[in-house]
mmCIF file of C-alpha atoms in Angstrom:
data_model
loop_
_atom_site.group_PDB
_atom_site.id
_atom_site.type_symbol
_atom_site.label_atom_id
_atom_site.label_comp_id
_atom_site.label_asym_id
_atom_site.label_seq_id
_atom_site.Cartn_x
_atom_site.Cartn_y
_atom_site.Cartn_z
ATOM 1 C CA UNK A 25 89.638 107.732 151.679
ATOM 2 C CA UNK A 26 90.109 110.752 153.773
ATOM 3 C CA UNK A 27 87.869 113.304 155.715
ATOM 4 C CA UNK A 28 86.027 116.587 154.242
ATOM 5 C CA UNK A 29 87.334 118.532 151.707
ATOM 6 C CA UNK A 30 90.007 121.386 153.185
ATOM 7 C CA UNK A 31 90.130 124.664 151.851
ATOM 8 C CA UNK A 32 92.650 127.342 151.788
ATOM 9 C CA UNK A 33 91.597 130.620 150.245
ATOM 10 C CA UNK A 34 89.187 128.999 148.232
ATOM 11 C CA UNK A 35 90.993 126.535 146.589
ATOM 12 C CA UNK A 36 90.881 122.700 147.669
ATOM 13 C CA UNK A 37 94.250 121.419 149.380
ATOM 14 C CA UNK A 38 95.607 118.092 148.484
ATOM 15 C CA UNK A 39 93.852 115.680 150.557
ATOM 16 C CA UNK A 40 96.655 113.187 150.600
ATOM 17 C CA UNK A 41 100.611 113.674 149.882
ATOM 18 C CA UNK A 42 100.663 114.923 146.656
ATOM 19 C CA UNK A 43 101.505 118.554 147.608
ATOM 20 C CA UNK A 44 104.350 117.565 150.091
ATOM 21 C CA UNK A 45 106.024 115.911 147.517
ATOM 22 C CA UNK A 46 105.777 119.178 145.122
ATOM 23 C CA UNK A 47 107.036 121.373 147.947
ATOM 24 C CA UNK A 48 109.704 118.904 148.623
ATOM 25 C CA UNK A 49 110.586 118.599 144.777
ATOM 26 C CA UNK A 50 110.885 122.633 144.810
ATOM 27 C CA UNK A 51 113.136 122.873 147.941
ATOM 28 C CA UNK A 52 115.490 120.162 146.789
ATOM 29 C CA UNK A 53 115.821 122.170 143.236
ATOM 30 C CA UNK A 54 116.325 125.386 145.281
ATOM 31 C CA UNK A 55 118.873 123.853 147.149
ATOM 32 C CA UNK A 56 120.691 122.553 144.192
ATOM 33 C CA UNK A 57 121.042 125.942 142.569
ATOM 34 C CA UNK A 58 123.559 127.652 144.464
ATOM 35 C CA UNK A 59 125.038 123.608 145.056
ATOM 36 C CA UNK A 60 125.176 122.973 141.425
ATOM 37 C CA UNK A 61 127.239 126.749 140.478
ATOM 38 C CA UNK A 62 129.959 125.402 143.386
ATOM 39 C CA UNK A 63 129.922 121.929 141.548
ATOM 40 C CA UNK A 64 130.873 123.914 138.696
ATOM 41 C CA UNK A 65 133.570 125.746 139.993
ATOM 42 C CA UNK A 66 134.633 122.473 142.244
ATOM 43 C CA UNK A 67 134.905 120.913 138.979
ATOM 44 C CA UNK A 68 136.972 123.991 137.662
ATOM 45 C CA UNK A 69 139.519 123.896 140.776
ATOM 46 C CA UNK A 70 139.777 120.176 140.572
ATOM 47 C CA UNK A 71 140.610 119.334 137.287
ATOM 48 C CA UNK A 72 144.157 119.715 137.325
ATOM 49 C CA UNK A 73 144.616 118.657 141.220
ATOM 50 C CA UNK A 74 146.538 115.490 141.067
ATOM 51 C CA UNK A 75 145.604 112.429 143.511
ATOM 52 C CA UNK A 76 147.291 114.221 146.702
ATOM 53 C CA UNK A 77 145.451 117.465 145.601
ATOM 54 C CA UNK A 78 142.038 115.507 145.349
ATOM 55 C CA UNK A 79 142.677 114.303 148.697
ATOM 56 C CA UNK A 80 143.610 116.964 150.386
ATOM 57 C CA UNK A 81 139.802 118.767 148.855
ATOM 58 C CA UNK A 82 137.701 115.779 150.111
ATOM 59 C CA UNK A 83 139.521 115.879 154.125
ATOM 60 C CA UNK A 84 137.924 119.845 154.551
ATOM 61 C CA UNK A 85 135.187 118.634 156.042
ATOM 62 C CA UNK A 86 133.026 122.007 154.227
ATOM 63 C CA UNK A 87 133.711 120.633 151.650
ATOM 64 C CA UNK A 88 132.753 117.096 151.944
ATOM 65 C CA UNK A 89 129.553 118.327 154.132
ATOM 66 C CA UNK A 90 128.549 120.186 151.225
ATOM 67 C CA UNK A 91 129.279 117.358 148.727
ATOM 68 C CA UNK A 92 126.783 114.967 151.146
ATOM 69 C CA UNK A 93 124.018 117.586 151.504
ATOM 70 C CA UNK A 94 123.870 117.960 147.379
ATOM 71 C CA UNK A 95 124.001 114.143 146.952
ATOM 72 C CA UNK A 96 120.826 113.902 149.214
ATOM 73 C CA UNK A 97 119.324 117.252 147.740
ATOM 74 C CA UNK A 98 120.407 115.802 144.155
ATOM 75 C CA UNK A 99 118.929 112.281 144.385
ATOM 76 C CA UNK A 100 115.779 113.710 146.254
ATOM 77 C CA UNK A 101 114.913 115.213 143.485
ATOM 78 C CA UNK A 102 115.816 113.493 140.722
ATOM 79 C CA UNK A 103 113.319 110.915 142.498
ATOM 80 C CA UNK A 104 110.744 113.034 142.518
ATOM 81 C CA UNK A 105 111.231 114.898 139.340
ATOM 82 C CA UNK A 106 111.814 111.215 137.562
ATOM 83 C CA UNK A 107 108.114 110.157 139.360
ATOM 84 C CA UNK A 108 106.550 113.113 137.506
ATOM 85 C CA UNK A 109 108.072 112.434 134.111
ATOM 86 C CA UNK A 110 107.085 108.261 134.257
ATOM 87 C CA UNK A 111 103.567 109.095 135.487
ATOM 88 C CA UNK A 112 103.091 111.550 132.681
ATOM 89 C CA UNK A 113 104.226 108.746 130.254
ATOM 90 C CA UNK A 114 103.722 105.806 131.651
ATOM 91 C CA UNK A 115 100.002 104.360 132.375
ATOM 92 C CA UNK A 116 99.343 101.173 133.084
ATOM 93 C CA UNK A 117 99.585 100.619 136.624
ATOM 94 C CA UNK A 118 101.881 97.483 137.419
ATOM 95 C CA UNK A 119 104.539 98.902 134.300
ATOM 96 C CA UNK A 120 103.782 102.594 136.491
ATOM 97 C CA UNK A 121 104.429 101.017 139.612
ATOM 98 C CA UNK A 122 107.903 99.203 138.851
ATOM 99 C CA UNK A 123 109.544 101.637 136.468
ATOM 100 C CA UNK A 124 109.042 104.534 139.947
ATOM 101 C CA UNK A 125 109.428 101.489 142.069
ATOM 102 C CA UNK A 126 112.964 100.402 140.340
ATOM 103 C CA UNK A 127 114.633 103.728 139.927
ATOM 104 C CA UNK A 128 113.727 104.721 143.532
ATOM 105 C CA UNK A 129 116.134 101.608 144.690
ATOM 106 C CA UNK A 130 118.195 102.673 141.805
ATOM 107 C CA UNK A 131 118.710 106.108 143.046
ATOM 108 C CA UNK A 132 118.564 105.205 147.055
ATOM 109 C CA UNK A 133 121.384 102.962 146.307
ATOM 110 C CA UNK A 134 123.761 105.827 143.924
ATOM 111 C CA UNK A 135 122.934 107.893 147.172
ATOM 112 C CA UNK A 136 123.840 105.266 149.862
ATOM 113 C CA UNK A 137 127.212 104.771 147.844
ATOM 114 C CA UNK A 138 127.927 108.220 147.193
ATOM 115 C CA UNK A 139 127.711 108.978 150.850
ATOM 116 C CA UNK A 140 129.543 105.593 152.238
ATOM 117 C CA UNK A 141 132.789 106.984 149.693
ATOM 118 C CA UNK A 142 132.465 110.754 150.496
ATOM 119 C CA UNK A 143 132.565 110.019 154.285
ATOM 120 C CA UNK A 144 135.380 107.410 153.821
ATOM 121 C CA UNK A 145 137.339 109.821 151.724
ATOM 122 C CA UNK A 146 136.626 113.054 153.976
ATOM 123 C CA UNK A 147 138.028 110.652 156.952
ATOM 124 C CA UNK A 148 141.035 109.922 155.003
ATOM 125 C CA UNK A 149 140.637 105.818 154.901
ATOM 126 C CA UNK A 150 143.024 103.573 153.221
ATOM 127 C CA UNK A 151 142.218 103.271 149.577
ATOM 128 C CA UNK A 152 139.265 100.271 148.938
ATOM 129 C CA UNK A 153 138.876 97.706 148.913
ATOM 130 C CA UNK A 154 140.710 97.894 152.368
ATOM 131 C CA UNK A 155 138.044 97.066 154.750
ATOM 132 C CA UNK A 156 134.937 95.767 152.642
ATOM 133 C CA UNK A 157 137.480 93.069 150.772
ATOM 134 C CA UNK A 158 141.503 92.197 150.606
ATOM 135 C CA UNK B 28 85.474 127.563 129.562
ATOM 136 C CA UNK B 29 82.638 126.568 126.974
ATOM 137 C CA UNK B 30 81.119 123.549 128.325
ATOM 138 C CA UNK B 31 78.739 122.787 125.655
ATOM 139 C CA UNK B 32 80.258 121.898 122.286
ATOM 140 C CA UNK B 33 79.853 124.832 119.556
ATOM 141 C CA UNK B 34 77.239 124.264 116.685
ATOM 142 C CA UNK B 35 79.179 121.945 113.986
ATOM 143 C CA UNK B 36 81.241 120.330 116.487
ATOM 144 C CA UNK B 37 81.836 116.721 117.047
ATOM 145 C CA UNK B 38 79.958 114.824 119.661
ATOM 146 C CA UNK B 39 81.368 114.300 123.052
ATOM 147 C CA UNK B 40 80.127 110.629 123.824
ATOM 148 C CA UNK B 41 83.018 108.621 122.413
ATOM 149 C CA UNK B 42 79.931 106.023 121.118
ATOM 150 C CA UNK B 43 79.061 108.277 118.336
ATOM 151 C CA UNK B 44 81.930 109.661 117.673
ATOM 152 C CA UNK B 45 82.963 109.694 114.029
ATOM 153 C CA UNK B 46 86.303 112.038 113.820
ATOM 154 C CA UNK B 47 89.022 109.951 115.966
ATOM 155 C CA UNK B 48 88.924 112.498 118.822
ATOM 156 C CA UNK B 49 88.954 109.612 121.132
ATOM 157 C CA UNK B 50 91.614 106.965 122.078
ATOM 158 C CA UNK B 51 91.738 103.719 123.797
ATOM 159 C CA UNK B 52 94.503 104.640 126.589
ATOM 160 C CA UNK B 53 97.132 101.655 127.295
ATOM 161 C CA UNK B 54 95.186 101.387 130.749
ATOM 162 C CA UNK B 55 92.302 100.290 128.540
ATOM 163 C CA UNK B 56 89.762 103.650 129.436
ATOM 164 C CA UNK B 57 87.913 105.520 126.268
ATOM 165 C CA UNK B 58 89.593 109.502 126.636
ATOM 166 C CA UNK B 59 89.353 112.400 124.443
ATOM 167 C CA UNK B 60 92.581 113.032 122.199
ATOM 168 C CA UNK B 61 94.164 115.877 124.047
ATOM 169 C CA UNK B 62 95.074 118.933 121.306
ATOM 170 C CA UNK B 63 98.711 117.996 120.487
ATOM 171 C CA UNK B 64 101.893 119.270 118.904
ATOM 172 C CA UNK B 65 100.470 119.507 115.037
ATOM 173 C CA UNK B 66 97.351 121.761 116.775
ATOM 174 C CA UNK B 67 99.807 124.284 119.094
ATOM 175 C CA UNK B 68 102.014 126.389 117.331
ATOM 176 C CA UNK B 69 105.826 125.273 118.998
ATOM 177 C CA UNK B 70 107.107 128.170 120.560
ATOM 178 C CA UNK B 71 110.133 128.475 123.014
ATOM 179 C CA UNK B 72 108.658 128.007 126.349
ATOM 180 C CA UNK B 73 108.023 124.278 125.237
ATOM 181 C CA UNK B 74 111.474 123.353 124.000
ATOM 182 C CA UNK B 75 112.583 124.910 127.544
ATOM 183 C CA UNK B 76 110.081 122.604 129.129
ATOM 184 C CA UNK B 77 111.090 119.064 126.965
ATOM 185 C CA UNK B 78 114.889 120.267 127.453
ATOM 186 C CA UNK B 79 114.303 120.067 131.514
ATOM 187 C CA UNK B 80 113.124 117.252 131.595
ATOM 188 C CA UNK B 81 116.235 116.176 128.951
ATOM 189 C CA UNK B 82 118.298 117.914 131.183
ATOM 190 C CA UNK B 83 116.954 115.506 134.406
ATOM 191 C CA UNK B 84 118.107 112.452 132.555
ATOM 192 C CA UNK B 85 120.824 113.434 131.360
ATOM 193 C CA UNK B 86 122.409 114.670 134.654
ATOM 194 C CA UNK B 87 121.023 111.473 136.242
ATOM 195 C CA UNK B 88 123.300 109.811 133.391
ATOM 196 C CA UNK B 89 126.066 112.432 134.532
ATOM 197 C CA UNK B 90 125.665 111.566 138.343
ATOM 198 C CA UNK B 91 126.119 108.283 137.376
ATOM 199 C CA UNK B 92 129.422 108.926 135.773
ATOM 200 C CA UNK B 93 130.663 111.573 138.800
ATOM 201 C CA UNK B 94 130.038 108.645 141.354
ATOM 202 C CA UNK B 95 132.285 106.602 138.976
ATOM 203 C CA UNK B 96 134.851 109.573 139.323
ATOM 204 C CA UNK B 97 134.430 109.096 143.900
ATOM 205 C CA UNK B 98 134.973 105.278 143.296
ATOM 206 C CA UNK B 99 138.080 106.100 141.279
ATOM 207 C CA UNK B 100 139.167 108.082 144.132
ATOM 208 C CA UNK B 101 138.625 105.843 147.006
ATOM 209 C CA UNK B 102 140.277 102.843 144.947
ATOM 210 C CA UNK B 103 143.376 104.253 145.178
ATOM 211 C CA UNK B 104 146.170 106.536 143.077
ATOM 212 C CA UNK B 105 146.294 103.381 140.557
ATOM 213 C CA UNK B 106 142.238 103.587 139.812
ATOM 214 C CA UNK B 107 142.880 107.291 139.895
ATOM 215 C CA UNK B 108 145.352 107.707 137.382
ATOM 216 C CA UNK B 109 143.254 105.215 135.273
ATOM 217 C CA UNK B 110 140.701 107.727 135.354
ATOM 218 C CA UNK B 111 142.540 111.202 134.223
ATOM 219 C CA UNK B 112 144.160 109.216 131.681
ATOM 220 C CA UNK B 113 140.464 108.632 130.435
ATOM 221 C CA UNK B 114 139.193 111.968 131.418
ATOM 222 C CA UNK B 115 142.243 114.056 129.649
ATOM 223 C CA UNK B 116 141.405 111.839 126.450
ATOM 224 C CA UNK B 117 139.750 113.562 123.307
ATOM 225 C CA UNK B 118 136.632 111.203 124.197
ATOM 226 C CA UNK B 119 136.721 111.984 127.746
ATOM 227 C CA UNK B 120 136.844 115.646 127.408
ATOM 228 C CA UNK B 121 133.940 115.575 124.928
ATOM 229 C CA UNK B 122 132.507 113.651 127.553
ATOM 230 C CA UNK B 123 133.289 116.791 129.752
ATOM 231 C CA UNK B 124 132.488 119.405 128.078
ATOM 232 C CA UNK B 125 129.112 117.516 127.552
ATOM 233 C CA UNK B 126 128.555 117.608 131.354
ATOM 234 C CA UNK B 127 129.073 121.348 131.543
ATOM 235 C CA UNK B 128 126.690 121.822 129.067
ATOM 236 C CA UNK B 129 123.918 119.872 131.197
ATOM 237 C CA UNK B 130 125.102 121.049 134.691
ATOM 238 C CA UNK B 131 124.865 124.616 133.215
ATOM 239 C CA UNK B 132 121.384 123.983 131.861
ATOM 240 C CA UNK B 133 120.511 122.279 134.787
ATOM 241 C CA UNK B 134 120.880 125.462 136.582
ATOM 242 C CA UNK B 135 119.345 127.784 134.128
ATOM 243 C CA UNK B 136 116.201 125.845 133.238
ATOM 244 C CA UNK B 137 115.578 124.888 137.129
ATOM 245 C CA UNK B 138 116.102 128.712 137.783
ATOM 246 C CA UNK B 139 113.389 129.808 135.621
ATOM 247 C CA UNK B 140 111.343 126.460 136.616
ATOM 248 C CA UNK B 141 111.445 127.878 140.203
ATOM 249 C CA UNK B 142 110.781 131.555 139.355
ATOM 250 C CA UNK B 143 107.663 130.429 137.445
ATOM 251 C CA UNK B 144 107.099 127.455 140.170
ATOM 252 C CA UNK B 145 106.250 131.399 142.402
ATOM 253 C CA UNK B 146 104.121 132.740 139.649
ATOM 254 C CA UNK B 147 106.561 135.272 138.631
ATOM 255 C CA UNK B 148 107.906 135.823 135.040
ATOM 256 C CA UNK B 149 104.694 133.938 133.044
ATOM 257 C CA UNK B 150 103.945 137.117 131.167
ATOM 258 C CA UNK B 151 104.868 136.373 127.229
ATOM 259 C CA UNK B 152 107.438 138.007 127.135
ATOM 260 C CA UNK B 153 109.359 136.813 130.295
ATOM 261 C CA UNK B 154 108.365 133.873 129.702
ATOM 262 C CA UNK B 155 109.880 133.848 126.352
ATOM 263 C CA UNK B 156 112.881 135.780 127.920
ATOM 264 C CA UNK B 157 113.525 133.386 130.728
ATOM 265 C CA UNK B 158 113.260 130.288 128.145
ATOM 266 C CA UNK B 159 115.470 131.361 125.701
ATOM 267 C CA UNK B 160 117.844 131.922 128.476
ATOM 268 C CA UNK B 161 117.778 128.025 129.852
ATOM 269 C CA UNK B 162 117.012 126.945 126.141
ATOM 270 C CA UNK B 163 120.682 128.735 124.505
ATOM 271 C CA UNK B 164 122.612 130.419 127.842
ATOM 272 C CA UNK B 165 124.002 126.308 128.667
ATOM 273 C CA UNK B 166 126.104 126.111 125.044
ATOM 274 C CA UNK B 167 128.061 130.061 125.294
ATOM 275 C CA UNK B 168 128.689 129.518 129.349
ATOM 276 C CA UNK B 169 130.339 125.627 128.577
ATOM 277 C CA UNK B 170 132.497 127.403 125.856
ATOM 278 C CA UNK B 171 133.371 130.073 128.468
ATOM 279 C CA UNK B 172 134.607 127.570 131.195
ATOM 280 C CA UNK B 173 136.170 125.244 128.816
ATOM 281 C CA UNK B 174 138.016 128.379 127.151
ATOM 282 C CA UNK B 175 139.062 129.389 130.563
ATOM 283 C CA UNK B 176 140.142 125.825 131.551
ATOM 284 C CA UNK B 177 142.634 125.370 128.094
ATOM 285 C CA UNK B 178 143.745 129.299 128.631
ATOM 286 C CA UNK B 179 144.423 128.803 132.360
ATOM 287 C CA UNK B 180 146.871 125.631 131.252
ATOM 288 C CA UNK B 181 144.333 123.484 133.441
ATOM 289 C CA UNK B 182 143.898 121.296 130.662
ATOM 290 C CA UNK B 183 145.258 120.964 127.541
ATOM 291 C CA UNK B 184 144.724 118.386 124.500
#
């Protein structure tokens, strides 16, 4: 499976990628903190900006940068963190394999879409379905 | 660690085994019953633990219904007006309020998930500190920004 045993001050390291993902599951949580307090007060600001006013938030491109880099951060983990909470539950192997399997595409997609309408919105496009339809 | 069982104790080899200790598992392997929630006494730090993960699917729910929000956006000021009218309704600001309550918890719990994640803060009493802070700081910070959004004349029933 893999070479001899690693050690780091006397304790084993992973020998495959299961401590990557952990790391990676931490930084994308750390990175939602401060992300998910401006959501909050994005939220706050927002909620009585009429269509104009909602328009006018999503073409500074801050703050749809910052709206794509919690998306990613956000689904990252959520993947991750989702992985965790079906392998702790979940344990027979093909059932295992397609409930991570399934919500990966689920989540890859919510991301994929998220980011297709934040860019089209930060670049000011004509309202859908101009382009993709009538 | 005791590795041998105590004097009085029930066999380890799931063969013999007369007390139930050991359960088929659905992936068809003989393993020992692990000690459960009728053998630990609950305490806080659990309910913090069960609420994150809560907390993860029901802000995957929430997501769900803030990428509904974009759509509504990028559809046009008819698909956006469909959606305030929903969103300024009694059910939609329930709806609301119930996403502040998980995007503030969301914070909170994954705060003190973090700060223990570095080893920091497992003492009991931190620990119990830090727990009771994501289990009850979500409910009294919602109130606070949905006081502030009625007083503020941002929304209004």
């Amino acid at each position: 499976m893999s070479g001899p045993a690693k050690f780091r001050n006397n304790v084993k390291i992973s020998e495959r990628h299961g401590a990557g993902e952990w790391t990676i599951e931490r930084v994308a949580l750390a990175l939602l903190m401060p992300l998910g307090v401006w959501i909050a007060s994005t939220g706050f600001t927002l909620s009585d900006a009429g269509y104009e006013g909602v328009l006018a938030w999503f073409a500074s491109p801050l703050n749809a940068g910052l709206l794509i880099v919690t998306t990613v951060a956000f689904f990252t983990f959520v993947s991750l963190a989702w992985k965790v909470i079906i392998e702790d539950y979940i344990h027979a192997p093909v059932a295992k394999t397609l409930a991570i399997g399934g919500l990966n595409l689920v989540f890859l997609t919510l991301a994929a879409v998220s980011v297709f309408l934040i860019v089209r919105l930060a670049l000011g496009s004509a309202p859908l379905p101009a382009g993709i339809g009538a | 660690m005791s590795s041998s069982p105590l004097p009085g104790d029930a066999s380890n080899d799931p063969a013999a085994d007369r007390t139930g200790r050991f359960v088929r598992q659905p992936n068809g392997r003989v393993r020992p019953l692990s000690p459960h929630l009728q053998i630990w006494r609950w305490h806080v730090t659990m309910t913090a633990s069960i609420l994150f993960r809560v907390t993860i699917g029901a802000i995957s729910v929430g997501a769900v219904i803030a990428i509904g929000w974009l759509a509504a956006v990028a559809f046009g000021p008819d698909a956006f007006a469909t959606a305030r009218t929903f969103a300024t309704s009694p059910f939609g600001l329930f709806i609301g309020f119930g996403l502040t309550v998980v995007l503030f918890s969301f914070v909170l719990n994954g705060s003190r998930h973090l700060f223990n994640d570095t080893g920091n803060g497992l003492t009991l009493k931190s620990a119990n500190l830090l727990s009771n802070i994501a289990v009850w700081g979500p409910i009294p910070l919602a109130v606070l920004f949905w006081v502030v959004l009625f007083a503020t004349g941002r929304v209004s029933l």
